[in-house]
Structures are given as C-alpha cells and as structure tokens.
PDB file of C-alpha atoms in Angstrom:
ATOM      1  CA  VAL A  74     111.202 105.581  97.181  1.00 94.00           C
ATOM      2  CA  LEU A  75     113.395 104.802 100.161  1.00 97.00           C
ATOM      3  CA  LEU A  76     112.678 106.279 103.587  1.00 98.00           C
ATOM      4  CA  VAL A  77     115.333 106.254 106.301  1.00 97.00           C
ATOM      5  CA  GLU A  78     114.496 107.312 109.837  1.00 97.00           C
ATOM      6  CA  SER A  79     116.859 108.669 112.438  1.00 96.00           C
ATOM      7  CA  GLY A  80     116.503 109.952 115.963  1.00 94.00           C
ATOM      8  CA  GLY A  81     114.303 108.482 118.615  1.00 89.00           C
ATOM      9  CA  GLY A  82     115.712 106.407 121.436  1.00 96.00           C
ATOM     10  CA  LEU A  83     115.106 107.006 125.111  1.00 97.00           C
ATOM     11  CA  GLY A  84     113.339 110.072 126.471  1.00 96.00           C
ATOM     12  CA  GLN A  85     111.964 111.143 129.811  1.00 97.00           C
ATOM     13  CA  THR A  86     108.430 112.083 130.768  1.00 97.00           C
ATOM     14  CA  GLY A  87     107.995 115.736 129.995  1.00 98.00           C
ATOM     15  CA  GLY A  88     111.081 115.779 127.817  1.00 97.00           C
ATOM     16  CA  SER A  89     111.664 116.090 124.101  1.00 98.00           C
ATOM     17  CA  LEU A  90     112.872 113.974 121.225  1.00 98.00           C
ATOM     18  CA  ARG A  91     113.235 114.620 117.529  1.00 98.00           C
ATOM     19  CA  LEU A  92     112.763 112.215 114.655  1.00 98.00           C
ATOM     20  CA  SER A  93     113.943 112.775 111.123  1.00 98.00           C
ATOM     21  CA  CYS A  94     113.135 110.939 107.918  1.00 98.00           C
ATOM     22  CA  ALA A  95     115.096 111.307 104.703  1.00 97.00           C
ATOM     23  CA  GLY A  96     113.470 110.231 101.480  1.00 97.00           C
ATOM     24  CA  SER A  97     115.237 109.330  98.260  1.00 95.00           C
ATOM     25  CA  GLY A  98     114.242 108.054  94.843  1.00 94.00           C
ATOM     26  CA  GLU A  99     111.116 109.239  93.040  1.00 91.00           C
ATOM     27  CA  MET A 100     110.199 111.802  95.674  1.00 91.00           C
ATOM     28  CA  SER A 101     108.552 114.046  93.078  1.00 90.00           C
ATOM     29  CA  SER A 102     105.635 111.610  93.066  1.00 90.00           C
ATOM     30  CA  ILE A 103     105.049 111.989  96.804  1.00 93.00           C
ATOM     31  CA  TYR A 104     102.168 114.239  97.838  1.00 93.00           C
ATOM     32  CA  VAL A 105     102.191 113.738 101.610  1.00 96.00           C
ATOM     33  CA  MET A 106     104.768 112.619 104.167  1.00 97.00           C
ATOM     34  CA  GLY A 107     104.272 111.844 107.783  1.00 98.00           C
ATOM     35  CA  TRP A 108     104.765 109.673 110.805  1.00 98.00           C
ATOM     36  CA  TYR A 109     102.776 106.767 112.153  1.00 98.00           C
ATOM     37  CA  ARG A 110     103.401 104.783 115.301  1.00 98.00           C
ATOM     38  CA  GLN A 111     102.610 101.390 116.648  1.00 97.00           C
ATOM     39  CA  LEU A 112     102.179 101.255 120.371  1.00 93.00           C
ATOM     40  CA  PRO A 113     102.546  97.940 122.208  1.00 91.00           C
ATOM     41  CA  GLY A 114      99.543  95.744 121.542  1.00 93.00           C
ATOM     42  CA  LYS A 115      97.839  98.276 119.293  1.00 95.00           C
ATOM     43  CA  GLN A 116      97.388  98.938 115.605  1.00 96.00           C
ATOM     44  CA  ARG A 117      99.488 101.425 113.721  1.00 96.00           C
ATOM     45  CA  GLU A 118      98.081 104.944 114.039  1.00 97.00           C
ATOM     46  CA  LEU A 119      98.656 108.330 112.506  1.00 98.00           C
ATOM     47  CA  VAL A 120     100.895 110.674 114.462  1.00 98.00           C
ATOM     48  CA  ALA A 121     101.236 113.564 112.029  1.00 98.00           C
ATOM     49  CA  GLN A 122     101.416 114.267 108.328  1.00 98.00           C
ATOM     50  CA  VAL A 123     102.164 117.207 106.048  1.00 97.00           C
ATOM     51  CA  THR A 124     101.139 117.683 102.433  1.00 94.00           C
ATOM     52  CA  ASN A 125     103.079 119.263  99.592  1.00 92.00           C
ATOM     53  CA  THR A 126     101.125 122.468 100.192  1.00 92.00           C
ATOM     54  CA  GLY A 127     102.066 122.554 103.864  1.00 93.00           C
ATOM     55  CA  THR A 128      98.770 121.392 105.305  1.00 96.00           C
ATOM     56  CA  THR A 129      99.296 119.436 108.501  1.00 98.00           C
ATOM     57  CA  ASN A 130      97.211 116.862 110.281  1.00 97.00           C
ATOM     58  CA  TYR A 131      97.829 115.425 113.757  1.00 98.00           C
ATOM     59  CA  GLY A 132      96.523 112.503 115.721  1.00 98.00           C
ATOM     60  CA  ASP A 133      94.374 113.590 118.646  1.00 97.00           C
ATOM     61  CA  SER A 134      96.764 112.197 121.246  1.00 96.00           C
ATOM     62  CA  VAL A 135      99.699 114.337 120.082  1.00 98.00           C
ATOM     63  CA  LYS A 136      98.025 117.637 119.204  1.00 98.00           C
ATOM     64  CA  GLY A 137      99.744 120.532 120.925  1.00 97.00           C
ATOM     65  CA  ARG A 138     102.780 118.418 121.820  1.00 98.00           C
ATOM     66  CA  PHE A 139     104.243 117.255 118.515  1.00 98.00           C
ATOM     67  CA  THR A 140     105.150 119.360 115.490  1.00 98.00           C
ATOM     68  CA  ILE A 141     105.813 118.069 112.010  1.00 98.00           C
ATOM     69  CA  SER A 142     107.876 119.940 109.446  1.00 97.00           C
ATOM     70  CA  ARG A 143     109.085 119.262 105.942  1.00 95.00           C
ATOM     71  CA  ASP A 144     112.024 120.789 104.105  1.00 91.00           C
ATOM     72  CA  ASN A 145     111.511 122.944 101.019  1.00 84.00           C
ATOM     73  CA  ALA A 146     112.731 120.224  98.708  1.00 86.00           C
ATOM     74  CA  GLY A 147     110.101 117.914 100.169  1.00 83.00           C
ATOM     75  CA  ASN A 148     112.549 115.115 100.791  1.00 93.00           C
ATOM     76  CA  THR A 149     112.894 115.276 104.564  1.00 96.00           C
ATOM     77  CA  VAL A 150     110.260 115.318 107.262  1.00 97.00           C
ATOM     78  CA  ASP A 151     110.966 115.927 110.935  1.00 98.00           C
ATOM     79  CA  LEU A 152     108.866 115.292 113.993  1.00 98.00           C
ATOM     80  CA  GLN A 153     109.584 117.379 117.076  1.00 98.00           C
ATOM     81  CA  MET A 154     108.097 115.666 120.107  1.00 98.00           C
ATOM     82  CA  LYS A 155     107.638 117.615 123.342  1.00 98.00           C
ATOM     83  CA  SER A 156     105.948 116.945 126.667  1.00 98.00           C
ATOM     84  CA  LEU A 157     106.581 113.268 126.182  1.00 98.00           C
ATOM     85  CA  LYS A 158     104.445 110.729 127.996  1.00 98.00           C
ATOM     86  CA  PRO A 159     105.125 107.060 128.747  1.00 96.00           C
ATOM     87  CA  GLU A 160     102.194 106.213 126.465  1.00 96.00           C
ATOM     88  CA  ASP A 161     104.142 107.660 123.541  1.00 97.00           C
ATOM     89  CA  THR A 162     106.406 104.619 123.747  1.00 97.00           C
ATOM     90  CA  GLY A 163     106.355 102.607 120.561  1.00 97.00           C
ATOM     91  CA  VAL A 164     107.837 102.168 117.121  1.00 97.00           C
ATOM     92  CA  TYR A 165     107.587 105.217 114.883  1.00 98.00           C
ATOM     93  CA  TYR A 166     107.418 104.797 111.113  1.00 98.00           C
ATOM     94  CA  CYS A 167     108.033 107.342 108.418  1.00 98.00           C
ATOM     95  CA  ASN A 168     105.408 107.296 105.687  1.00 98.00           C
ATOM     96  CA  ALA A 169     105.155 108.750 102.209  1.00 97.00           C
ATOM     97  CA  LYS A 170     102.136 108.557  99.942  1.00 95.00           C
ATOM     98  CA  THR A 171     101.858 108.635  96.183  1.00 92.00           C
ATOM     99  CA  LEU A 172      98.932 108.267  93.816  1.00 86.00           C
ATOM    100  CA  LEU A 173      98.964 105.376  91.409  1.00 82.00           C
ATOM    101  CA  THR A 174      96.991 105.238  88.176  1.00 80.00           C
ATOM    102  CA  GLY A 175      93.329 105.413  89.055  1.00 75.00           C
ATOM    103  CA  ALA A 176      93.935 107.697  92.034  1.00 78.00           C
ATOM    104  CA  ILE A 177      94.834 104.799  94.276  1.00 81.00           C
ATOM    105  CA  ASP A 178      96.957 105.638  97.299  1.00 87.00           C
ATOM    106  CA  PHE A 179     100.209 103.773  97.693  1.00 93.00           C
ATOM    107  CA  ASP A 180     102.225 103.911 100.904  1.00 96.00           C
ATOM    108  CA  TYR A 181     105.964 103.755 101.318  1.00 97.00           C
ATOM    109  CA  TRP A 182     107.276 102.960 104.780  1.00 98.00           C
ATOM    110  CA  GLY A 183     110.521 103.303 106.618  1.00 98.00           C
ATOM    111  CA  ARG A 184     111.809 100.469 108.784  1.00 97.00           C
ATOM    112  CA  GLY A 185     110.777 102.192 111.988  1.00 97.00           C
ATOM    113  CA  THR A 186     112.590 103.659 114.960  1.00 97.00           C
ATOM    114  CA  GLN A 187     111.962 102.879 118.599  1.00 97.00           C
ATOM    115  CA  VAL A 188     110.889 105.621 120.988  1.00 98.00           C
ATOM    116  CA  THR A 189     110.846 104.786 124.675  1.00 97.00           C
ATOM    117  CA  VAL A 190     109.664 107.272 127.277  1.00 97.00           C
ATOM    118  CA  SER A 191     110.572 106.534 130.862  1.00 95.00           C
ATOM    119  CA  SER A 192     108.302 107.587 133.701  1.00 87.00           C
TER     120      SER A 192
END
C-alpha cells in the first residue's frame, strides 16, 4: 500500500485548509484510513479516522472543526480543516490500517505534509 498526501501548506487563524490522501496497491485489505499529526515537540496523535463502514473518530482537539471523508471506492481520504488555530501547526500523516494474520494491526503511513497556521 502506498499513501500519497496532497494539500496543506500555509493557512491563517480562523481559515480553512484541505488535505487529501490517495492510496494505491492492496487497498482492499484496508479497514480504516485516517490522519495523524505530529506537533512540534510532541508525539504523533490521532486527528481523525474513518472505517470501511463510515464510522468516524476524531481527536478531542479537532472535534467540530475538522471533517474526514472517504470516497466510495475507499482509496482516498480527505480532511477538511476549518477554524484553524496556530496550535494546529505540524506535520500531518495519512494512515491506513490492515489486519495481519492473528488480528494484528499493521499501519501504513504517508510521508507527511506540513501544515502551518499563522496567527
């Protein structure tokens, strides 16, 4: 599985940005896709994720501001970010999960895209 992110860049406080992630390869094995971020000096954290059945989950800090969506084919996941804050600045990573033999989670990651929010 290969994940390629696009979007991001520079945004303003209160503004909007959109991230997109296109997956290729054995996408039929993927059961959830989402976005994580790594803020300066902090560990990587969940931003949002969506399962094959459409169930979504958001990190507390982005609830009500960010919206995740996935295309019907399940190969692309978008993150619409609104009401941006300077503390949203960081590197955003696309993530896809599959289950290996023995029900062990395996994560695929994109290379990351920088989001910078100016105050």
